[in-house]
Coordinates of C-alpha atoms in Angstrom, one line a residue:
M300 CA 0.0 0.0 0.0
C301 CA 1.4 3.3 -1.0
G302 CA 0.9 6.9 -2.0
I303 CA 1.3 8.4 -5.5
A304 CA 1.8 11.9 -6.9
V305 CA 1.9 13.0 -10.6
I306 CA 2.6 16.3 -12.4
V307 CA 2.1 16.5 -16.1
H308 CA 2.4 19.6 -18.3
P309 CA 0.5 19.8 -21.6
A310 CA 3.8 19.9 -23.5
A311 CA 5.2 16.9 -21.7
G312 CA 7.3 14.7 -24.0
T313 CA 7.8 17.4 -26.6
P314 CA 10.9 19.6 -27.2
S315 CA 9.0 22.6 -25.7
A316 CA 8.3 20.8 -22.4
P317 CA 9.4 22.9 -19.4
E318 CA 11.8 21.6 -16.8
L319 CA 9.7 21.1 -13.6
D320 CA 10.9 22.2 -10.2
E321 CA 12.1 19.0 -8.5
A322 CA 10.9 20.4 -5.1
Q323 CA 7.3 20.3 -6.3
I324 CA 7.0 16.6 -6.8
A325 CA 9.2 16.0 -3.7
D326 CA 6.8 18.1 -1.6
M327 CA 3.7 16.4 -3.0
T328 CA 5.2 13.0 -2.3
A329 CA 6.4 13.9 1.1
A330 CA 2.8 14.8 2.1
L331 CA 1.9 11.2 1.6
A332 CA 4.7 9.7 3.8
H333 CA 2.2 8.1 6.2
R334 CA 0.9 6.0 3.3
G335 CA 4.3 4.6 2.6
P336 CA 6.9 5.0 5.3
D337 CA 9.4 2.4 3.9
A338 CA 10.7 4.2 0.8
D339 CA 10.2 7.0 -1.7
G340 CA 11.1 7.3 -5.4
F341 CA 10.9 9.7 -8.3
F342 CA 10.8 9.8 -12.0
Q343 CA 11.2 13.2 -13.8
R344 CA 11.6 14.3 -17.4
P345 CA 10.8 17.7 -19.0
G346 CA 7.1 18.3 -18.4
V347 CA 6.3 15.2 -16.3
A348 CA 7.1 13.9 -12.8
L349 CA 6.0 10.8 -10.9
G350 CA 6.4 10.4 -7.1
H351 CA 5.9 7.4 -4.9
R352 CA 5.9 6.5 -1.2
R353 CA 6.0 2.8 -0.5
L354 CA 4.6 0.5 2.3
K355 CA 6.3 -2.8 1.6
I356 CA 3.9 -5.8 1.5
V357 CA 5.1 -8.1 -1.3
D358 CA 8.7 -8.5 -2.6
L359 CA 10.3 -6.5 0.2
S360 CA 13.8 -6.3 -1.4
G361 CA 12.5 -5.4 -4.9
G362 CA 9.6 -3.5 -6.3
A363 CA 11.0 0.1 -6.0
Q364 CA 8.8 2.7 -7.7
P365 CA 8.3 4.4 -10.0
M366 CA 9.0 1.3 -12.1
S367 CA 9.8 1.0 -15.8
D368 CA 10.1 -1.6 -18.5
P369 CA 13.7 -2.4 -19.5
A370 CA 13.6 0.0 -22.4
E371 CA 12.2 2.7 -20.1
R372 CA 9.3 3.5 -22.4
V373 CA 6.7 3.4 -19.6
W374 CA 6.9 4.4 -16.0
V375 CA 4.4 3.4 -13.3
T376 CA 3.6 4.8 -9.9
Y377 CA 1.0 2.7 -8.1
N378 CA -1.0 2.4 -4.9
G379 CA -2.7 -0.9 -4.0
E380 CA -2.7 -4.6 -4.5
I381 CA -3.4 -6.7 -7.6
Y382 CA -4.6 -10.0 -6.1
N383 CA -4.4 -12.0 -9.4
H384 CA -0.9 -10.7 -10.3
E385 CA 0.7 -14.2 -10.2
S386 CA -1.7 -15.7 -12.9
L387 CA -1.3 -12.5 -15.0
R388 CA 2.5 -12.8 -14.6
R389 CA 2.5 -16.4 -16.0
E390 CA 0.3 -15.3 -18.9
L391 CA 2.7 -12.4 -19.7
E392 CA 5.8 -14.6 -19.4
A393 CA 4.2 -17.0 -21.9
R394 CA 4.1 -14.0 -24.2
G395 CA 7.8 -13.4 -23.8
C396 CA 7.8 -10.8 -21.0
V397 CA 10.8 -11.0 -18.7
F398 CA 10.1 -10.0 -15.1
R399 CA 12.8 -8.6 -12.8
T400 CA 10.8 -8.6 -9.5
R401 CA 8.1 -10.6 -7.7
C402 CA 5.9 -7.5 -7.0
D403 CA 2.6 -6.9 -8.6
T404 CA 3.6 -3.5 -9.9
E405 CA 5.5 -5.1 -12.7
V406 CA 2.3 -6.7 -14.0
L407 CA 1.1 -3.1 -14.7
V408 CA 4.3 -2.3 -16.7
H409 CA 4.2 -5.3 -19.0
G410 CA 0.4 -5.6 -19.0
Y411 CA 0.1 -2.0 -20.3
L412 CA 2.6 -2.7 -23.1
E413 CA 1.0 -6.0 -24.1
W414 CA -2.7 -5.1 -23.8
G415 CA -3.1 -1.4 -23.5
P416 CA -5.0 0.3 -20.7
E417 CA -8.6 -1.0 -21.4
R418 CA -7.7 -4.6 -21.6
L419 CA -5.3 -4.3 -18.7
L420 CA -8.0 -2.8 -16.5
D421 CA -10.4 -5.5 -17.6
R422 CA -8.0 -8.2 -16.4
I423 CA -6.6 -7.0 -13.1
D424 CA -8.5 -7.7 -9.9
G425 CA -7.6 -5.7 -6.8
M426 CA -7.7 -2.3 -5.1
F427 CA -5.6 0.3 -6.8
A428 CA -4.9 3.8 -8.0
F429 CA -2.1 4.1 -10.5
G430 CA -0.5 6.4 -13.1
I431 CA 1.4 5.2 -16.2
W432 CA 3.5 7.6 -18.2
D433 CA 4.0 6.4 -21.8
S434 CA 6.9 8.4 -23.2
E435 CA 6.6 7.1 -26.7
R436 CA 3.0 8.2 -27.0
R437 CA 3.3 11.2 -24.7
R438 CA 0.4 9.8 -22.8
L439 CA -0.5 9.6 -19.1
V440 CA -3.0 6.9 -18.0
L441 CA -4.5 7.0 -14.5
A442 CA -7.1 4.6 -13.1
R443 CA -9.0 3.9 -9.9
D444 CA -10.3 0.5 -8.7
R445 CA -13.8 -0.8 -9.3
M446 CA -15.3 -0.2 -5.9
G447 CA -13.3 2.9 -4.8
Q448 CA -11.1 1.5 -2.2
K449 CA -8.1 3.6 -3.2
P450 CA -8.5 7.3 -3.7
L451 CA -7.3 9.6 -6.5
F452 CA -7.6 13.4 -6.6
Y453 CA -6.8 15.8 -9.5
T454 CA -6.8 19.4 -10.5
R455 CA -5.5 21.6 -13.3
V456 CA -3.5 24.8 -12.4
A457 CA -3.2 28.0 -14.3
D458 CA -0.7 27.0 -17.0
G459 CA -2.7 23.8 -17.8
T460 CA -0.5 21.5 -15.8
L461 CA -2.4 18.6 -14.3
L462 CA -1.7 17.4 -10.7
F463 CA -2.8 14.0 -9.3
G464 CA -2.4 12.5 -5.9
S465 CA -3.6 9.8 -3.5
E466 CA -4.9 12.4 -1.1
L467 CA -5.9 16.0 -1.4
K468 CA -2.9 17.0 0.9
A469 CA -0.5 16.0 -1.9
L470 CA -2.1 18.6 -4.3
L471 CA -2.2 21.2 -1.5
A472 CA 1.6 20.8 -1.2
H473 CA 1.9 22.3 -4.7
P474 CA 2.4 26.1 -4.6
D475 CA -0.4 26.6 -7.2
V476 CA -3.1 24.9 -5.3
E477 CA -5.0 26.8 -2.5
Q478 CA -7.4 25.4 0.1
V479 CA -10.5 27.4 -0.5
V480 CA -13.7 25.9 0.8
D481 CA -16.0 24.8 -2.0
P482 CA -19.6 25.9 -1.2
D483 CA -21.1 22.9 -3.0
G484 CA -18.8 20.6 -1.1
L485 CA -19.7 22.2 2.2
A486 CA -23.5 22.0 1.6
A487 CA -23.2 18.3 0.6
Y488 CA -21.0 17.5 3.6
L489 CA -23.4 19.0 6.1
T490 CA -26.2 16.9 4.7
L491 CA -24.5 13.6 4.1
E492 CA -21.5 13.8 6.5
Y493 CA -19.1 13.1 3.5
L494 CA -18.5 14.5 0.0
P495 CA -20.2 12.5 -2.7
G496 CA -19.0 11.8 -6.3
R497 CA -16.4 14.2 -7.7
L498 CA -17.0 16.8 -5.0
C499 CA -14.1 18.0 -2.9
M500 CA -13.7 20.6 -0.2
A501 CA -11.2 22.5 -2.3
N502 CA -12.3 24.6 -5.2
G503 CA -11.2 23.2 -8.5
V504 CA -10.2 19.8 -7.2
Q505 CA -12.1 16.6 -8.2
K506 CA -12.0 13.0 -7.4
L507 CA -11.7 10.3 -10.0
L508 CA -14.8 8.1 -9.7
P509 CA -14.5 4.4 -8.9
G510 CA -14.2 2.1 -12.0
T511 CA -12.9 4.9 -14.2
W512 CA -9.7 5.8 -15.9
V513 CA -8.4 9.0 -17.6
D514 CA -6.4 9.4 -20.7
V515 CA -4.3 12.5 -20.7
R516 CA -2.6 13.7 -24.0
G517 CA -1.4 17.2 -24.2
S518 CA -4.0 19.5 -22.8
E519 CA -6.8 17.0 -23.3
L520 CA -8.2 14.8 -20.5
R521 CA -10.7 12.1 -21.4
E522 CA -12.4 10.1 -18.7
H523 CA -13.7 6.5 -19.4
R524 CA -15.7 4.1 -17.3
Y525 CA -14.3 0.6 -17.6
W526 CA -16.6 -1.2 -15.1
D527 CA -19.8 -0.8 -13.1
I528 CA -21.5 -2.9 -10.4
P529 CA -23.5 -5.6 -12.3
I530 CA -26.9 -5.3 -10.8
S531 CA -29.7 -7.3 -12.5
D532 CA -32.9 -9.2 -12.0
E533 CA -31.6 -12.7 -12.8
P534 CA -33.2 -15.7 -10.9
A535 CA -31.1 -17.3 -8.2
P536 CA -28.6 -19.8 -9.6
P537 CA -28.8 -23.4 -8.5
H538 CA -26.8 -24.2 -5.3
A539 CA -26.4 -20.4 -4.7
I540 CA -25.2 -20.8 -1.1
D541 CA -22.4 -23.3 -2.1
R542 CA -21.3 -21.0 -4.9
F543 CA -21.3 -18.0 -2.6
M544 CA -19.1 -19.9 -0.1
E545 CA -16.7 -20.9 -2.9
L546 CA -16.3 -17.4 -4.1
F547 CA -16.1 -15.9 -0.6
D548 CA -13.3 -18.3 0.4
A549 CA -11.4 -17.7 -2.8
A550 CA -11.7 -13.9 -2.2
V551 CA -10.3 -14.3 1.3
A552 CA -7.5 -16.5 0.0
R553 CA -6.4 -13.9 -2.5
R554 CA -6.2 -11.4 0.2
L555 CA -3.8 -13.5 2.3
M556 CA -1.0 -12.6 -0.1
A557 CA 1.7 -10.9 1.9
D558 CA 5.4 -11.1 2.9
V559 CA 4.6 -9.3 6.2
P560 CA 2.5 -10.1 9.3
L561 CA -1.3 -10.2 8.6
G562 CA -4.3 -10.1 10.9
V563 CA -8.1 -9.7 10.9
F564 CA -10.3 -6.9 12.3
L565 CA -13.0 -8.6 14.5
S566 CA -16.0 -6.6 15.7
G567 CA -18.2 -9.5 16.8
G568 CA -20.6 -9.0 13.9
V569 CA -21.4 -11.5 11.2
D570 CA -19.3 -9.8 8.5
S571 CA -15.9 -9.7 10.2
S572 CA -16.6 -13.0 11.9
S573 CA -17.2 -14.6 8.5
V574 CA -13.8 -13.2 7.2
A575 CA -12.0 -14.5 10.3
A576 CA -13.6 -17.9 10.0
S577 CA -12.5 -18.2 6.4
V578 CA -9.0 -17.2 7.3
V579 CA -8.8 -19.8 10.0
R580 CA -10.0 -22.5 7.5
Q581 CA -7.0 -21.6 5.2
R582 CA -4.4 -21.1 7.9
T583 CA -3.6 -22.7 11.3
A584 CA -6.0 -21.0 13.8
A585 CA -3.2 -20.4 16.3
N586 CA -1.3 -18.4 13.7
V587 CA -4.3 -16.0 13.0
K588 CA -4.3 -12.8 14.9
T589 CA -7.6 -11.0 15.5
F590 CA -8.0 -7.5 16.8
S591 CA -11.0 -5.7 18.4
I592 CA -11.6 -2.6 20.6
G593 CA -14.3 -1.8 23.0
F594 CA -15.7 1.1 25.0
E595 CA -16.7 1.7 28.7
E596 CA -20.3 2.6 27.5
K597 CA -21.9 -0.9 27.4
S598 CA -24.4 -0.2 24.6
Y599 CA -21.5 0.6 22.3
D600 CA -19.2 -2.1 23.4
E601 CA -19.0 -5.3 21.4
S602 CA -15.7 -6.6 22.6
S603 CA -17.3 -9.6 24.5
L604 CA -18.9 -10.8 21.2
A605 CA -15.6 -10.4 19.4
R606 CA -13.9 -12.4 22.1
R607 CA -16.5 -15.1 21.9
V608 CA -16.0 -15.5 18.1
A609 CA -12.2 -15.5 18.6
E610 CA -12.5 -18.3 21.2
H611 CA -14.8 -20.2 19.0
L612 CA -12.3 -20.0 16.1
G613 CA -9.2 -20.4 18.2
T614 CA -7.4 -17.3 17.1
E615 CA -4.7 -15.3 18.9
H616 CA -7.0 -12.5 20.0
H617 CA -6.1 -9.0 21.1
E618 CA -8.5 -6.4 22.5
R619 CA -8.3 -3.0 24.1
I620 CA -10.9 -0.8 25.8
F621 CA -10.9 2.9 25.0
T622 CA -12.3 5.7 27.2
A623 CA -13.9 9.1 26.4
N624 CA -10.5 10.6 27.4
D625 CA -8.7 8.5 24.8
M626 CA -11.1 9.7 22.1
R627 CA -10.7 13.3 23.2
N628 CA -7.0 13.1 23.1
V629 CA -6.8 11.6 19.6
L630 CA -9.5 13.7 18.0
P631 CA -7.3 16.7 17.1
K632 CA -4.7 14.4 15.7
V633 CA -7.1 12.5 13.5
S634 CA -8.7 15.8 12.3
A635 CA -5.2 17.1 11.4
L636 CA -4.6 14.0 9.2
L637 CA -7.7 14.6 7.1
D638 CA -7.7 16.5 3.8
E639 CA -11.4 17.2 4.2
P640 CA -13.9 17.2 7.0
F641 CA -15.6 13.9 7.7
G642 CA -18.7 13.6 9.8
D643 CA -18.8 9.8 10.4
A644 CA -17.8 9.4 14.1
S645 CA -16.8 5.8 13.5
L646 CA -13.6 7.2 12.0
L647 CA -12.2 7.5 15.5
P648 CA -12.6 3.9 16.6
T649 CA -11.5 2.8 13.1
Y650 CA -8.3 4.8 13.6
L651 CA -7.7 3.4 17.1
L652 CA -8.3 -0.1 15.9
S653 CA -5.9 0.4 13.0
A654 CA -3.2 1.8 15.3
F655 CA -3.8 -1.0 17.7
A656 CA -3.5 -3.7 15.0
R657 CA -0.4 -1.9 13.5
E658 CA 1.5 -2.7 16.6
Q659 CA 1.7 -6.3 15.4
V660 CA 0.7 -6.6 11.8
T661 CA 1.1 -4.6 8.5
V662 CA -2.0 -6.0 6.8
A663 CA -5.6 -6.5 8.2
L664 CA -8.7 -8.0 6.6
G665 CA -12.1 -6.6 7.4
G666 CA -15.8 -7.1 6.6
D667 CA -16.5 -3.8 4.7
G668 CA -19.0 -4.0 1.9
A669 CA -21.3 -6.7 3.1
D670 CA -24.1 -4.5 4.4
E671 CA -24.3 -2.5 1.1
L672 CA -24.1 -5.5 -1.2
L673 CA -26.3 -7.8 0.8
L674 CA -28.9 -5.3 2.2
G675 CA -27.8 -5.6 5.8
Y676 CA -28.5 -2.1 7.2
P677 CA -31.6 -1.4 9.3
T678 CA -32.6 1.2 6.8
F679 CA -33.4 -1.5 4.3
F680 CA -35.9 -3.0 6.8
A681 CA -37.3 0.5 7.5
D682 CA -37.9 1.1 3.8
A683 CA -41.1 -1.0 3.6
F684 CA -42.6 0.9 6.5
A685 CA -41.6 4.2 4.9
N686 CA -43.6 3.3 1.8
L687 CA -46.7 2.9 4.1
F688 CA -46.0 6.0 6.1
S689 CA -45.7 8.2 3.0
R690 CA -49.3 7.3 2.0
L691 CA -50.8 8.5 5.3
P692 CA -52.5 11.9 5.3
R693 CA -50.2 14.8 5.9
S694 CA -51.9 15.7 9.2
V695 CA -51.2 12.2 10.5
R696 CA -47.6 12.3 9.5
S697 CA -47.1 15.7 11.2
A698 CA -48.7 14.5 14.4
T699 CA -46.5 11.4 14.4
R700 CA -43.4 13.5 14.0
A701 CA -44.6 15.7 16.9
M702 CA -45.1 12.6 19.1
G703 CA -41.6 11.3 18.1
R704 CA -40.1 14.6 19.4
M705 CA -41.8 14.1 22.7
L706 CA -40.0 10.7 23.4
P707 CA -37.5 10.7 26.2
V708 CA -34.0 11.3 24.8
S709 CA -31.5 8.5 25.4
S710 CA -27.7 8.5 24.7
K711 CA -27.6 4.7 24.2
N712 CA -26.5 3.2 20.9
F713 CA -29.5 3.0 18.5
S714 CA -31.9 4.0 21.3
F715 CA -35.6 3.9 20.6
D716 CA -36.0 7.7 20.3
F717 CA -33.1 7.9 17.9
K718 CA -34.4 5.2 15.6
V719 CA -38.0 6.6 15.6
N720 CA -36.9 10.2 14.9
S721 CA -34.3 9.2 12.4
F722 CA -37.0 7.3 10.5
L723 CA -39.6 10.0 10.7
R724 CA -37.4 12.9 9.4
A725 CA -37.0 11.4 5.9
A726 CA -39.7 8.6 5.7
D727 CA -41.8 10.5 3.1
A728 CA -38.8 11.9 1.1
P729 CA -38.6 10.9 -2.6
V730 CA -37.6 7.3 -2.9
S731 CA -34.2 8.2 -4.5
L732 CA -33.3 10.5 -1.6
R733 CA -34.8 8.7 1.4
H734 CA -31.8 6.6 2.3
P735 CA -29.1 9.2 1.9
L736 CA -31.1 11.5 4.2
W737 CA -31.6 8.8 6.8
L738 CA -27.9 8.2 6.9
G739 CA -26.9 11.9 6.9
S740 CA -27.1 14.7 9.4
V741 CA -29.8 17.2 8.4
I742 CA -32.4 17.8 5.7
P743 CA -31.1 20.6 3.6
G744 CA -33.2 23.7 3.9
S745 CA -34.9 22.5 7.1
A746 CA -35.0 24.5 10.3
D747 CA -32.1 22.5 11.6
D748 CA -29.9 23.1 8.5
P749 CA -26.8 24.9 9.9
L750 CA -25.5 26.2 6.6
H751 CA -25.0 30.0 6.6
P752 CA -28.1 31.7 5.1
D753 CA -26.0 33.4 2.4
L754 CA -24.7 30.0 1.2
R755 CA -28.1 28.3 1.7
A756 CA -29.8 30.8 -0.7
T757 CA -27.5 29.7 -3.5
R758 CA -27.5 26.0 -2.8
P759 CA -30.9 24.5 -3.6
T760 CA -31.7 21.1 -2.1
A761 CA -31.8 19.5 -5.5
D762 CA -28.2 20.6 -6.2
V763 CA -27.0 19.2 -2.8
L764 CA -28.4 15.7 -3.4
R765 CA -28.3 15.5 -7.2
F766 CA -25.4 13.1 -7.6
V767 CA -26.5 10.7 -4.9
G768 CA -30.2 10.7 -5.9
A769 CA -29.3 10.1 -9.6
L770 CA -27.5 6.8 -8.7
Y771 CA -30.9 5.2 -7.8
D772 CA -31.9 5.3 -11.4
V773 CA -28.7 3.9 -12.9
P774 CA -29.1 0.1 -12.7
D775 CA -31.0 -1.7 -15.4
T776 CA -33.5 -3.4 -13.0
D777 CA -37.1 -3.0 -11.8
S778 CA -36.1 -4.0 -8.3
H779 CA -36.3 -1.2 -5.8
L780 CA -34.0 -3.0 -3.4
Q781 CA -31.4 -3.7 -6.1
R782 CA -31.4 0.0 -7.0
L783 CA -30.9 0.9 -3.3
S784 CA -28.0 -1.6 -3.1
Y785 CA -26.3 0.1 -6.1
Q786 CA -26.9 3.5 -4.7
Y787 CA -25.4 2.6 -1.3
C788 CA -22.3 1.0 -3.0
R789 CA -21.6 4.0 -5.3
S790 CA -22.2 6.6 -2.6
Y791 CA -22.1 5.6 1.1
L792 CA -19.8 2.7 0.7
A793 CA -17.3 4.4 -1.7
E794 CA -17.3 7.9 -0.2
D795 CA -18.0 7.2 3.5
I796 CA -17.0 3.7 4.6
L797 CA -14.1 3.1 2.2
H798 CA -12.9 6.7 2.6
K799 CA -12.9 6.2 6.4
V800 CA -11.0 2.8 6.3
D801 CA -8.4 4.1 3.8
R802 CA -7.6 7.3 5.8
A803 CA -7.7 5.6 9.2
S804 CA -5.5 2.7 8.2
M805 CA -3.1 4.6 6.0
A806 CA -2.6 7.2 8.8
V807 CA -0.8 4.5 10.7
S808 CA 0.7 2.7 7.6
L809 CA -1.6 -0.3 7.8
E810 CA -3.0 -1.9 4.7
A811 CA -6.7 -2.8 5.0
R812 CA -8.2 -5.4 2.7
S813 CA -11.9 -6.2 2.1
P814 CA -12.8 -9.7 0.7
F815 CA -16.5 -8.8 0.2
L816 CA -15.3 -6.3 -2.5
D817 CA -13.7 -9.0 -4.6
R818 CA -14.5 -8.6 -8.3
E819 CA -15.9 -12.1 -8.8
L820 CA -17.9 -12.0 -5.5
V821 CA -19.4 -8.6 -6.2
A822 CA -20.4 -9.7 -9.7
F823 CA -22.1 -12.8 -8.2
I824 CA -23.9 -10.9 -5.4
G825 CA -25.0 -8.1 -7.8
R826 CA -26.8 -10.6 -10.0
L827 CA -28.5 -12.4 -7.1
P828 CA -32.2 -11.5 -6.7
A829 CA -33.0 -9.2 -3.7
S830 CA -34.9 -12.1 -2.0
Q831 CA -31.5 -13.9 -1.6
K832 CA -30.2 -10.9 0.3
L833 CA -33.1 -9.5 2.3
E834 CA -35.8 -11.9 3.6
A835 CA -38.8 -9.8 4.6
P836 CA -39.3 -8.1 6.8
S837 CA -36.0 -7.9 8.7
H838 CA -33.4 -10.5 7.8
G839 CA -30.7 -8.9 5.8
K840 CA -27.6 -10.6 4.5
A841 CA -29.6 -13.8 4.2
I842 CA -27.3 -15.8 2.0
L843 CA -24.3 -14.9 4.1
K844 CA -26.0 -15.9 7.3
K845 CA -27.1 -19.2 5.9
A846 CA -23.7 -19.9 4.5
M847 CA -21.9 -19.2 7.8
R848 CA -24.1 -21.2 10.2
S849 CA -21.7 -24.1 10.2
R850 CA -18.7 -21.8 10.9
I851 CA -19.6 -19.2 13.6
P852 CA -22.0 -19.1 16.6
A853 CA -25.7 -18.8 15.9
D854 CA -26.1 -15.9 18.4
V855 CA -23.5 -13.9 16.4
I856 CA -25.4 -14.5 13.2
D857 CA -28.8 -13.7 14.6
R858 CA -28.0 -10.6 16.7
P859 CA -29.3 -7.2 15.5
K860 CA -26.8 -5.0 13.7
K861 CA -25.3 -2.3 15.9
G862 CA -22.7 -0.6 13.8
F863 CA -19.2 0.5 14.8
G864 CA -19.9 3.7 16.7
I865 CA -18.9 5.7 19.8
P866 CA -21.1 7.4 22.5
V867 CA -21.1 10.7 20.7
A868 CA -24.5 11.9 22.2
A869 CA -23.3 11.6 25.8
W870 CA -19.8 12.9 25.1
L871 CA -21.1 16.1 23.6
R872 CA -22.9 16.8 26.9
G873 CA -19.9 15.8 29.0
P874 CA -16.2 15.1 28.1
L875 CA -16.4 17.2 24.8
D876 CA -18.6 20.0 26.1
G877 CA -15.6 22.4 26.4
L878 CA -14.6 21.6 22.8
V879 CA -18.1 22.3 21.6
D880 CA -18.1 25.7 23.4
D881 CA -14.7 26.6 21.8
L882 CA -15.4 25.5 18.3
L883 CA -19.1 26.1 17.9
G884 CA -19.2 29.5 19.7
E885 CA -21.3 32.2 18.2
V886 CA -18.6 34.8 17.7
R887 CA -16.2 32.3 16.0
L888 CA -19.0 31.0 13.6
R889 CA -20.2 34.5 12.8
D890 CA -16.6 35.7 11.9
A891 CA -16.0 32.6 9.7
G892 CA -19.3 32.9 7.7
Y893 CA -19.7 29.2 6.9
L894 CA -22.4 28.3 9.5
D895 CA -25.5 29.9 10.9
P896 CA -24.6 30.8 14.5
S897 CA -28.2 31.0 15.7
V898 CA -29.1 27.6 14.4
V899 CA -26.0 26.0 15.8
R900 CA -26.6 27.6 19.2
R901 CA -30.1 26.2 19.3
L902 CA -28.9 22.7 18.3
V903 CA -26.3 22.7 21.1
E904 CA -28.9 24.0 23.7
E905 CA -31.5 21.4 22.7
H906 CA -29.0 18.6 22.8
R907 CA -27.6 19.6 26.2
A908 CA -31.1 19.9 27.7
K909 CA -31.9 16.5 26.3
R910 CA -34.9 17.9 24.4
R911 CA -33.5 16.5 21.1
N912 CA -30.7 14.2 20.1
H913 CA -28.6 16.2 17.7
R914 CA -25.5 14.0 18.0
K915 CA -25.1 13.5 14.2
V916 CA -25.3 17.1 13.1
L917 CA -23.3 18.4 16.1
W918 CA -20.5 15.9 15.4
T919 CA -20.6 16.9 11.8
L920 CA -20.2 20.5 12.7
L921 CA -17.5 19.8 15.3
S922 CA -15.5 17.8 12.7
F923 CA -15.8 20.6 10.2
E924 CA -14.5 23.2 12.7
L925 CA -11.7 20.9 13.8
W926 CA -10.7 20.4 10.2
R927 CA -10.9 24.1 9.5
E928 CA -8.7 24.9 12.5
A929 CA -6.1 22.3 11.6
R930 CA -5.9 23.6 8.0
G931 CA -5.7 27.2 9.0
I932 CA -8.8 28.2 7.0
T933 CA -10.3 31.5 8.3
A934 CA -13.3 33.5 6.9
R935 CA -14.8 32.8 3.5

């Protein structure tokens, strides 16, 4: 796992190409040192420069990057893992290619020369972001993996030069890129807690979408989609459970490829437990290390379940309990590591779990992707009730919301009042927007919307949610649930869950791998009918649970989903109340001009008085202000 940086001038490869300042690519690459602490490397010619930071996983003595072919026609800088690189290597060797290393990077070098970018991307299976400079064709090719596990940002500066980097901070290290808050990005962030699609919190910067590649020649940049999630309405195949197990075990096996210590994140839920069980079947159980963390607040603590699974499987288990004080101490550090604000509070435990695991391993497998692909979230269960609710008379819906606001406020994880009010606030929203609003912080334009009035007036609700809402209509299927699964995968999974895991793990130089996002497994699940995933009314991940009953305890399989959260609601009234006063104070917010001070003050007061549970929006605001302070961003 690594970090990459690229600079390419429109005249690169021609006699008129300018000499680039070596310090620029060096600074961009240095900003990614946490992603690759083991080595750095550079390639530079007039008009083009590639930078690389390496975290050694495979072929520890070889594999330095940027890497070229023997004739030095193409140069590659690459972040990720290609899990089928050994079979591709054999195929390329049969075609006469001579390999000088054992690392997967060299498959990109020879594969590009033999097959070209489109056929290469069709053949490789893994998580990746890479750049290939073809000096003969004066062409730069950049690509991002299918599901969006590895990030890639880009922007064009004044003279037409294009900059690319694994994280936004690499671009901000270039003297021609300035951190100016993008109003569209801010509006979307306050609603969703993350930045969807191409949006970025820096004006002029975009993200390359998952499953796409760009072809840069001169001043022209063309973007191509090479893959999409294959959602369909096909009937269930015969022996579907057996086929699922076969593909799942193969996906796990591919992700055991490493020349460094490897472990498993274990939360006590069915997803991570399934991964751990598969690893144990393929390795001696005593040699499998599992890692979990817990909290003093019992409704958020799942460490006992993780311990039970570890004992059942016989793994070498490690756990650690974290306190509110631990979280408070690490919060500024995590905020400083982020390029952009991020409102999902589970970033903190993910960071702490990654740091804990990194003490012993360099690679960790996890269960990310199962809920989105297999309809496992409680929101999928709630969807059917929302269809009924939306048909009720408006007066009945209004009265129900009023009754929901009268419920006693609890700080427990997924408390009754939280679930009821979360459901009611978006239950009658358009079907394409209902789920993004359920998962997010506030309804844009509502009384609780904290965006500054000046910005709100120029950011209609439709604009804020356009990208995410449009994803519902993309799949070629009549199945509502299949469309929702696609929407979740392309938005919440790619831009929240995988963003969180990448930043948290890479901050401590740990490589996180997700077997559920395997190419073949995703294709199989995508084509399964929704009835194989969600058995009405409340049994999500049905095929996974049936498949795993012979491997993990029944009470782990049948328990309700809790999520990987922290006691934010209680901490905002206690251990973090001083931070709330400092960062969300009226004078500070008024001077900055991004947020509405009167709305924020009311949200804080209502939460402290336990009249409302505003934990999601307040945490989103707190994260924005911590990020703004860490980045030195003042008034707009």
